[in-house]
XYZ file of N, CA and C in Angstrom:
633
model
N 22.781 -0.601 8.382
C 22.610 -1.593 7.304
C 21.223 -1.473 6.709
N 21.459 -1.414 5.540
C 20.101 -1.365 4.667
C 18.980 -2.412 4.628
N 17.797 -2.619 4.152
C 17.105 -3.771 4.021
C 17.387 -4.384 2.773
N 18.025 -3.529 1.968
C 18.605 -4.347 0.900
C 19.708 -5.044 1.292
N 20.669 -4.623 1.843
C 22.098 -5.128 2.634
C 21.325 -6.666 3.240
N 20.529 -6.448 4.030
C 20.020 -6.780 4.724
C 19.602 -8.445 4.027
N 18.713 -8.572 2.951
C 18.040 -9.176 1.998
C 19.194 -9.900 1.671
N 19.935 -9.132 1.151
C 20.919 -9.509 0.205
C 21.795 -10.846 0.726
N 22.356 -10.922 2.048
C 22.642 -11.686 2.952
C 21.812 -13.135 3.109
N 20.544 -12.177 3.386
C 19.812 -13.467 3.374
C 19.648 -14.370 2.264
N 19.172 -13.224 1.229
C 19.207 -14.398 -0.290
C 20.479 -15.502 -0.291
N 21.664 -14.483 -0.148
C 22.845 -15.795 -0.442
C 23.223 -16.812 0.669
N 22.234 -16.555 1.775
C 22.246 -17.715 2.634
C 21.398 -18.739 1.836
N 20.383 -18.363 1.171
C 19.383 -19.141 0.684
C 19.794 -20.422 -0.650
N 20.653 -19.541 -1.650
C 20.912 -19.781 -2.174
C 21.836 -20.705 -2.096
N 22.913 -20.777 -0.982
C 23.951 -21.872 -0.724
C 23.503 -23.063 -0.139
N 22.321 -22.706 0.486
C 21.185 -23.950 0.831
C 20.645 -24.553 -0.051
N 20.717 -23.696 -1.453
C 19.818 -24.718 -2.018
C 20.567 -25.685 -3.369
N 22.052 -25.573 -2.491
C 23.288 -26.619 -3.192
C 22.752 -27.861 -3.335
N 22.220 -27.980 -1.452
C 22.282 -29.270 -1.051
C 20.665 -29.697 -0.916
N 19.950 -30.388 -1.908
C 19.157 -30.537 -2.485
C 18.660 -31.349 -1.985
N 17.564 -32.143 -0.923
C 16.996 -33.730 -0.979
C 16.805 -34.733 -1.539
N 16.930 -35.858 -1.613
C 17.054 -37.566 -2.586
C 15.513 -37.038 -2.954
N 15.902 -37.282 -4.371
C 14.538 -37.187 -4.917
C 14.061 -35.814 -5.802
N 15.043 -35.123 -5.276
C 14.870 -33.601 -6.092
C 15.291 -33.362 -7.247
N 14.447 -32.757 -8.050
C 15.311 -32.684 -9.156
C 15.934 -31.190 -8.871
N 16.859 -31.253 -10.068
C 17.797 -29.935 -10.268
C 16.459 -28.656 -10.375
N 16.521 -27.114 -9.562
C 15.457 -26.674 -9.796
C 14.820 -26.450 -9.340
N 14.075 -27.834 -8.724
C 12.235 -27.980 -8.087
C 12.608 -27.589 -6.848
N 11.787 -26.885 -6.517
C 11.553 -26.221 -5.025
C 10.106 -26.772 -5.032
N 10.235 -26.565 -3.066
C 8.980 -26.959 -2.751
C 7.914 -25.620 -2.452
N 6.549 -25.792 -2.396
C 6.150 -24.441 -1.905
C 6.060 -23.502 -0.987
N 6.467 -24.543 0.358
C 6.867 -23.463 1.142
C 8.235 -22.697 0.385
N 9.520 -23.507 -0.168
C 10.987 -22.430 -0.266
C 10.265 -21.609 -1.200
N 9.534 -21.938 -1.861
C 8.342 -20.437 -3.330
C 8.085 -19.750 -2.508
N 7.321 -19.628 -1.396
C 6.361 -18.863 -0.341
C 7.571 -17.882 0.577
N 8.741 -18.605 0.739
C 9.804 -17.845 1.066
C 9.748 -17.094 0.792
N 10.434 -17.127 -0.769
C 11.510 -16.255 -1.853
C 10.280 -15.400 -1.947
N 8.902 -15.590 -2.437
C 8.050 -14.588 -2.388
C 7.676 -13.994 -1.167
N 7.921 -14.191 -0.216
C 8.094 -13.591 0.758
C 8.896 -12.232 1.105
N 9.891 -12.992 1.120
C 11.402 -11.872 1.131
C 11.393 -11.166 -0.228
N 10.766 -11.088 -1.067
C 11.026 -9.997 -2.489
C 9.710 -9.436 -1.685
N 8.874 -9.666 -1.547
C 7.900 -8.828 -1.118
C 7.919 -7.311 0.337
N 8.968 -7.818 0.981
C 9.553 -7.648 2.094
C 10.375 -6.497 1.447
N 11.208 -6.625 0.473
C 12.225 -5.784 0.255
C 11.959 -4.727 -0.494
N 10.350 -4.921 -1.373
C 10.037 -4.415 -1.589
C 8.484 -2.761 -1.336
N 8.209 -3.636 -0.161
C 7.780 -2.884 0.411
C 8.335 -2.139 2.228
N 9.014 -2.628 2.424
C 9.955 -1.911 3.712
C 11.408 -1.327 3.640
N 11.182 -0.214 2.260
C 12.288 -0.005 2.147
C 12.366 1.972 2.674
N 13.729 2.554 3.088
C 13.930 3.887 3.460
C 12.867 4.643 2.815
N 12.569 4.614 1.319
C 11.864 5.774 0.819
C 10.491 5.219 1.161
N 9.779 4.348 1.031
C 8.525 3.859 1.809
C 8.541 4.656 3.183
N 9.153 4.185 3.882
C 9.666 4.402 5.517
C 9.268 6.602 5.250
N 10.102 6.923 5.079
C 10.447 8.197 4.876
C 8.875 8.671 4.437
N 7.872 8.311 3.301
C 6.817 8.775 2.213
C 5.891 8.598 3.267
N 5.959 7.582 4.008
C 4.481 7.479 4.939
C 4.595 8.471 6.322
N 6.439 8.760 6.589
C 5.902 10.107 7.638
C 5.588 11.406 7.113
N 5.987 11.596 5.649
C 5.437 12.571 5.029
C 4.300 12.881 4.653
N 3.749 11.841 4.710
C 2.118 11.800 4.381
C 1.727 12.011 5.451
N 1.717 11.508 6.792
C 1.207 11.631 7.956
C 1.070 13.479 8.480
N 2.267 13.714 8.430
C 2.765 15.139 8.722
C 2.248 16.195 7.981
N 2.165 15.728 6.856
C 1.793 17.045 5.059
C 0.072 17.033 5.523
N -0.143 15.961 5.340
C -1.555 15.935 5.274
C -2.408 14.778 6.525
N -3.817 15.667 6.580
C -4.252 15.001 7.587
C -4.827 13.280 6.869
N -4.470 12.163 7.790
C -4.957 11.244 7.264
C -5.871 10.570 7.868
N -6.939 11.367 8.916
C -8.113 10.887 9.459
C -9.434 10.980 9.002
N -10.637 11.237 8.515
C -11.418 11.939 8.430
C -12.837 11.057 9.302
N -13.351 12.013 9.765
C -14.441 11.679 11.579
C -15.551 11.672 10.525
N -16.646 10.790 11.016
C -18.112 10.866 10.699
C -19.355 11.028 11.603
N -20.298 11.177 11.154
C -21.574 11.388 12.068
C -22.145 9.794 12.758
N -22.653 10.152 13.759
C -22.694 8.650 14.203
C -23.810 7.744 13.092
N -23.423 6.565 13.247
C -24.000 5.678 11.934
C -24.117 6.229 10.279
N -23.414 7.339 10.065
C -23.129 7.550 8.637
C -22.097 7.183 8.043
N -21.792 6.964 7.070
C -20.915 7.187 6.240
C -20.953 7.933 5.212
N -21.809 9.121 5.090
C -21.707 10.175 4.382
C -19.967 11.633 4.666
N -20.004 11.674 3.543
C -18.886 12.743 3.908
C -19.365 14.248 4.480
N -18.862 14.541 5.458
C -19.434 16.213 6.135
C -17.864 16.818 5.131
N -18.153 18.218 5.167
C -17.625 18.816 4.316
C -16.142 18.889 5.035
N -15.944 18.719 5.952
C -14.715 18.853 6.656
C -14.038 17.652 6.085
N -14.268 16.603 5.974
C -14.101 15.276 5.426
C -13.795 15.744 3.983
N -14.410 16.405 3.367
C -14.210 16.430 2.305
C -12.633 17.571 1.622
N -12.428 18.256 2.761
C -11.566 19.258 2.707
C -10.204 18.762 2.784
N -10.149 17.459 4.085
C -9.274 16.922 4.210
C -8.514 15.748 3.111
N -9.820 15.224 2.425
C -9.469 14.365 1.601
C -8.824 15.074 0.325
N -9.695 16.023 -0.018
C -9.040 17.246 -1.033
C -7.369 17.200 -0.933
N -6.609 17.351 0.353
C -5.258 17.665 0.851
C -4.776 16.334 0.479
N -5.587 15.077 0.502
C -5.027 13.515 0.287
C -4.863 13.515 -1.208
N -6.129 14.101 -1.732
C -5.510 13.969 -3.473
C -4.472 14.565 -4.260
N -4.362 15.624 -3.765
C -3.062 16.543 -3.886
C -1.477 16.159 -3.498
N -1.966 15.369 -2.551
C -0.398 14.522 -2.017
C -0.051 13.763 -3.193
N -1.313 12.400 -3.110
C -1.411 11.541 -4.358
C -0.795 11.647 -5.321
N -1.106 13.142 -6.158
C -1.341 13.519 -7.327
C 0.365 14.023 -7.212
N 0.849 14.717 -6.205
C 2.439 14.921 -6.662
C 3.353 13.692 -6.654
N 2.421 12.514 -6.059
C 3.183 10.889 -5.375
C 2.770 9.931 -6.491
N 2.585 10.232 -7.930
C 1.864 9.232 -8.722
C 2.327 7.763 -9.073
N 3.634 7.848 -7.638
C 4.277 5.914 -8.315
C 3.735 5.545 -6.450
N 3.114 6.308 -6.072
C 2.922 5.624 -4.539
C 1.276 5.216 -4.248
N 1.098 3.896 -3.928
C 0.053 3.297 -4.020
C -0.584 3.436 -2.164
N -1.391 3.101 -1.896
C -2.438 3.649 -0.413
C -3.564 2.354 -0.440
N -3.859 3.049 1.167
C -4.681 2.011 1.756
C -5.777 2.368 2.664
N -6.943 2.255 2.579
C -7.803 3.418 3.416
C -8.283 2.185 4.490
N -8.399 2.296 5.554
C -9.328 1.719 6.875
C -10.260 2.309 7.178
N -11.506 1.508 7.589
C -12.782 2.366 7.772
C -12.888 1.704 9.987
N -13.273 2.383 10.404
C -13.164 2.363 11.737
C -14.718 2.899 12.240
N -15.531 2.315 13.959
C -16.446 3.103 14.192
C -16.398 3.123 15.283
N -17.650 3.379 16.197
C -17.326 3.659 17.816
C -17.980 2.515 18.252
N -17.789 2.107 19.568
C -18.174 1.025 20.135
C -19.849 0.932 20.252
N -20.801 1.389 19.837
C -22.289 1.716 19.952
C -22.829 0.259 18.550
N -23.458 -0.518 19.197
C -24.132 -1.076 17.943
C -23.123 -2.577 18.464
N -23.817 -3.390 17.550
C -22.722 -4.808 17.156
C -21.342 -4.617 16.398
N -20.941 -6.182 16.635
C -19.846 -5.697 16.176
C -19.988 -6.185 14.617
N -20.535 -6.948 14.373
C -20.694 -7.284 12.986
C -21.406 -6.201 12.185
N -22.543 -5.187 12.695
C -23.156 -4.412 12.099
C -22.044 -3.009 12.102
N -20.958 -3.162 12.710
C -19.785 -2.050 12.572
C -19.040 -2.548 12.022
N -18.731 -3.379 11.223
C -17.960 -3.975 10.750
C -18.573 -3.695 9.204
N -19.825 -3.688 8.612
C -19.927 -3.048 7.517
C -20.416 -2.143 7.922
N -20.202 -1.306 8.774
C -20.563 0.296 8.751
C -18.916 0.606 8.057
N -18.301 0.253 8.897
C -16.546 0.509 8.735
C -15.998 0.637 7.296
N -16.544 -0.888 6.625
C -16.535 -0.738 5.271
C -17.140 0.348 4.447
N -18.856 0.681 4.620
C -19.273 1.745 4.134
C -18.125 2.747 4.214
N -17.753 2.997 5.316
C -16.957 4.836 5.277
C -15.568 4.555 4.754
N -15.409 3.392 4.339
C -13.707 3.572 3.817
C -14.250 3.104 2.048
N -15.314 2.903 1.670
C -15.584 3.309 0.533
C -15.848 4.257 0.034
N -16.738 5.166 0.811
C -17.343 6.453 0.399
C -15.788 6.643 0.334
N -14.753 6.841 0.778
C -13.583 7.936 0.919
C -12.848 7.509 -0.370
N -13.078 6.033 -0.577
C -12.590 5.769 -1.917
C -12.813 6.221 -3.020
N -14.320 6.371 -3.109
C -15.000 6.757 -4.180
C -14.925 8.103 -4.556
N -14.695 9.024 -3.315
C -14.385 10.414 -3.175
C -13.005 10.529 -4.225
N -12.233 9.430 -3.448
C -10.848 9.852 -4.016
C -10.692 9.770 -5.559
N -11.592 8.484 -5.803
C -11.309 8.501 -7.321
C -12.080 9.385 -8.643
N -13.066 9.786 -7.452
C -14.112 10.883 -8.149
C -12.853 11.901 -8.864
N -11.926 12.221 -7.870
C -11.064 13.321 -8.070
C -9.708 12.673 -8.580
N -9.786 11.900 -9.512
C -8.301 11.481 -10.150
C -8.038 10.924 -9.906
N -7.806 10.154 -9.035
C -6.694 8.965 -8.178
C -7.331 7.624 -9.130
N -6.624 6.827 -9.918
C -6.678 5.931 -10.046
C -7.210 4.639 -9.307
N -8.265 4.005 -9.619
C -8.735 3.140 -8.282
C -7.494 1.857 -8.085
N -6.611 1.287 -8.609
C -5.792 0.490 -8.775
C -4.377 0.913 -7.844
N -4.724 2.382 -7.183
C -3.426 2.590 -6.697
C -4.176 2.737 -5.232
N -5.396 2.407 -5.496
C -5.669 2.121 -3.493
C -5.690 0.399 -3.478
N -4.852 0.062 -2.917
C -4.489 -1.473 -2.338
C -5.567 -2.451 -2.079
N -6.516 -1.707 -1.054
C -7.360 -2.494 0.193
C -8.700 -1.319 0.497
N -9.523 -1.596 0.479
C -10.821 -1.404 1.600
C -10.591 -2.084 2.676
N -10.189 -1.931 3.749
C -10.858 -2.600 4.964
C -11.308 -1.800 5.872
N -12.006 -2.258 6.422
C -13.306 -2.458 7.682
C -12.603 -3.090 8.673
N -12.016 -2.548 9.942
C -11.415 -2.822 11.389
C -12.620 -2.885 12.025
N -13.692 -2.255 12.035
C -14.616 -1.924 12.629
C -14.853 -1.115 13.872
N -15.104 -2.074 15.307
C -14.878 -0.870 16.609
C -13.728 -2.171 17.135
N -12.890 -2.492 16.295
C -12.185 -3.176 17.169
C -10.367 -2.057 17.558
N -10.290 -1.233 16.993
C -9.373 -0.216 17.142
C -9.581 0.851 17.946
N -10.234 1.567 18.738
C -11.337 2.604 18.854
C -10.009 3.637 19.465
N -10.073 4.850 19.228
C -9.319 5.813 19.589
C -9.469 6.099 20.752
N -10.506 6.430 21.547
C -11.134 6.377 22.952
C -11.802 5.002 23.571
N -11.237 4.888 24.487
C -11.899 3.424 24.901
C -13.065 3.947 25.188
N -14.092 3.783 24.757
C -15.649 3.948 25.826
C -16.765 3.432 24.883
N -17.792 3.188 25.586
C -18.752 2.448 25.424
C -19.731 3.631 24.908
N -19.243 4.964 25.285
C -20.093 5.982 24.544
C -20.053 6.476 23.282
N -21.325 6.639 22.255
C -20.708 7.309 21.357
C -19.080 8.794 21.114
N -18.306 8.364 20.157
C -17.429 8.704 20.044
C -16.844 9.157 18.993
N -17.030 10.281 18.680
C -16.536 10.946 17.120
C -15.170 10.272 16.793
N -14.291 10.239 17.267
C -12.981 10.033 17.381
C -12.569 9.105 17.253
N -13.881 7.650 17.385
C -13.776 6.493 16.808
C -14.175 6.479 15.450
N -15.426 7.251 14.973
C -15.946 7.254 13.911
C -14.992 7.481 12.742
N -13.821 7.252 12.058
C -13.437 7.889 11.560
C -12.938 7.000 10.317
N -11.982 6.967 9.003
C -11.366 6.182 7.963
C -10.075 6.941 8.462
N -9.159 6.127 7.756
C -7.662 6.168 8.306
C -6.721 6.009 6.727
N -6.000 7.051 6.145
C -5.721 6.828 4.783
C -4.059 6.657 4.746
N -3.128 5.717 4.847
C -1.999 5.277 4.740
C -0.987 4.695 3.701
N -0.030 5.182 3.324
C 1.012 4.525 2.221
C 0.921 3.381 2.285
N 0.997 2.599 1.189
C 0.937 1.192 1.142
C 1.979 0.659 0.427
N 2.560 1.195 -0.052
C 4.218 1.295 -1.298
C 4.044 1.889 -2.347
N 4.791 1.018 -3.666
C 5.158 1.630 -4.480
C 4.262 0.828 -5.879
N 4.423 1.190 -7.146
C 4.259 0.747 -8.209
C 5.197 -0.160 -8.241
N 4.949 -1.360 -8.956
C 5.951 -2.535 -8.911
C 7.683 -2.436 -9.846
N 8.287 -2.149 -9.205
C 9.610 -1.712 -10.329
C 10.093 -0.452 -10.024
N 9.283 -0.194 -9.032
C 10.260 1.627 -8.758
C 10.943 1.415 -7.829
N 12.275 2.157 -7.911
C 12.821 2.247 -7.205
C 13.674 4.061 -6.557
N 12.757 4.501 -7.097
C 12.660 5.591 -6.653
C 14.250 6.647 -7.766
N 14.113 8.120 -7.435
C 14.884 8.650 -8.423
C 14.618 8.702 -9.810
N 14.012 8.641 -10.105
C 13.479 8.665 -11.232
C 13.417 7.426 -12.248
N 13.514 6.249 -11.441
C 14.332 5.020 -12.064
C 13.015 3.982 -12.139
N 12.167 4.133 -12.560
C 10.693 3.499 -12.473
C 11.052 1.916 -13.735
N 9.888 1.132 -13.359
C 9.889 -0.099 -13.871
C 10.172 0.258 -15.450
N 9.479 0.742 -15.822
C 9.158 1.447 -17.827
C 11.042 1.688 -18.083
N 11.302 2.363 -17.528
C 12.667 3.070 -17.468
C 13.536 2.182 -17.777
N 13.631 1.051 -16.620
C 14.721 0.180 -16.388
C 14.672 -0.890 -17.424
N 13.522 -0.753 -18.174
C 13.025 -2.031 -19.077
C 13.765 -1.549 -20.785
N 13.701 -0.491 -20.652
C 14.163 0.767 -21.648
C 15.885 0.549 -21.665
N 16.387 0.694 -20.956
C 17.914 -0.011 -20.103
C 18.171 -0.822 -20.612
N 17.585 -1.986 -19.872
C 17.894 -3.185 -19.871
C 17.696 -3.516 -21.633
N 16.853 -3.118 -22.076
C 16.482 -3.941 -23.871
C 17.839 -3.084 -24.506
N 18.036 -1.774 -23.922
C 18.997 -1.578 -25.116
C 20.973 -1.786 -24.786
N 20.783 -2.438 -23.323
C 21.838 -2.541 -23.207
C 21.923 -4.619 -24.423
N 20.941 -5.328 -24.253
C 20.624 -6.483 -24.761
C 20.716 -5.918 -26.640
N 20.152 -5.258 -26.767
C 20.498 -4.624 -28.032
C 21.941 -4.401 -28.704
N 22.681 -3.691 -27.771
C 24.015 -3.139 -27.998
C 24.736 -4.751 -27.987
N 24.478 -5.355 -26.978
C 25.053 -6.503 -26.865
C 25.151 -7.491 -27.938
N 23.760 -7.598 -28.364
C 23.491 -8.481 -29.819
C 24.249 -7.846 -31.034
N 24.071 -6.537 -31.263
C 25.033 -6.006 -32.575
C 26.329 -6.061 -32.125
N 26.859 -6.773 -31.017
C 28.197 -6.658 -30.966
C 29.049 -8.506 -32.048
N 27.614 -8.970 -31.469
C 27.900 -10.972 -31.689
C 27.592 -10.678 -33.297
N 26.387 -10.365 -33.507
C 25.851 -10.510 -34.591
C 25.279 -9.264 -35.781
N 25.341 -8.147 -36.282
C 24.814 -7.344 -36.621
C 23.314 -7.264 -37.008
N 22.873 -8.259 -37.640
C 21.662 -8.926 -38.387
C 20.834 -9.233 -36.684
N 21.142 -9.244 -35.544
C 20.241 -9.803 -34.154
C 19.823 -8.762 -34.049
N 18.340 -8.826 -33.710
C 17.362 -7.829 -32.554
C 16.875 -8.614 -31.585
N 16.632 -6.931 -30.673
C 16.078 -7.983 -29.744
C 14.452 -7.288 -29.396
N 13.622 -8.235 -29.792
C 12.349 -7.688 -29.722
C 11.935 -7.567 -28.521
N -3.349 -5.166 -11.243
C -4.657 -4.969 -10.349
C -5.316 -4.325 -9.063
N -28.065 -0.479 13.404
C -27.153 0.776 13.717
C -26.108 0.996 14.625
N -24.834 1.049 14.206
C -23.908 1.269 15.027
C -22.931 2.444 14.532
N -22.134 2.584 15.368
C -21.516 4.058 15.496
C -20.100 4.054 14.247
């Protein structure tokens, strides 16, 4: 069963619930949690779907999505830079798929002073990326985990903690993959509303130091 299957169920559970209305309601008015729902579950369906699922092991697999730093830098070493090279190239054949970079460090230092170290290195990688094309609007999030993730448990410096972490985050809003993008369906939809109106009326148109 699909997550649309899936959704779909649920919506029309939702919907038969919302027959039976509370004294006092008008026809309509929802409260903000049932808003916080429904935006909930569209959000849900829209980002946990097969081709999401499927794009982020391809990304994982195609290309490396780690890149390691020097302890307390966030400068890019050229290896960093080679790898990210392989991230823009993914990008660049994936242009309806939006990303999310994490900046990570090693347990050496505070945790608050790794916590914008973390940030530093998942910007530099940003800035890298958009140096080279990537639209800044199709990376989601900066965050800074800091050393609270660490790849090696230890209290010693640790390359392997040092690192940003670059992951699928979904889609452009309206794709649904196949070539069937938001622009597309809007294109559809007006001229099926079109055809429809010259059928009633001829004269109708329809017009975002630590490690």
């Amino acid at each position: 069963m699909t997550i649309y299957t899936r959704l779909a169920g649920t919506g029309l559970i939702l919907a038969v619930a919302g027959c039976s209305q509370p004294a006092g309601t008008l026809p309509g008015e929802e409260t903000f949690g049932s808003a916080t729902m429904q935006s909930m579950l569209a959000q849900t369906a829209y980002l946990n779907t097969d081709l999401l699922l499927n794009l982020a092991e391809t990304f994982r697999s195609e290309v490396p999505d780690t890149v390691t730093f020097d302890f307390d830098s966030s400068a890019l070493r050229p290896d960093a830079r080679a790898a990210l090279d392989q991230q823009v190239a993914f990008m660049q054949r994936h242009p309806n798929a939006r990303f999310r970079v994490f900046g990570h460090t090693d347990l050496v230092g505070s945790n608050a002073y790794n916590q914008r170290l973390g940030l530093r290195r998942a910007r530099a990688v940003v800035r890298y990326l958009v140096s080279n094309g990537i639209a800044r609007n199709r990376l989601d999030a900066v965050t800074s985990l800091g050393e609270t993730q660490p790849v090696v448990d230890t209290e010693a410096r640790e390359e392997r903690n040092r690192r940003t972490m670059t992951e699928v985050a979904g889609f452009d809003f309206g794709f649904v993959g196949d070539g069937m993008d938001g622009k597309r369906t809007v294109i559809v939809y007006n001229e099926y509303v079109n055809d429809a109106g010259s059928e009633i009326d001829a004269g109708d148109t329809t017009a975002g130091a630590g490690g």
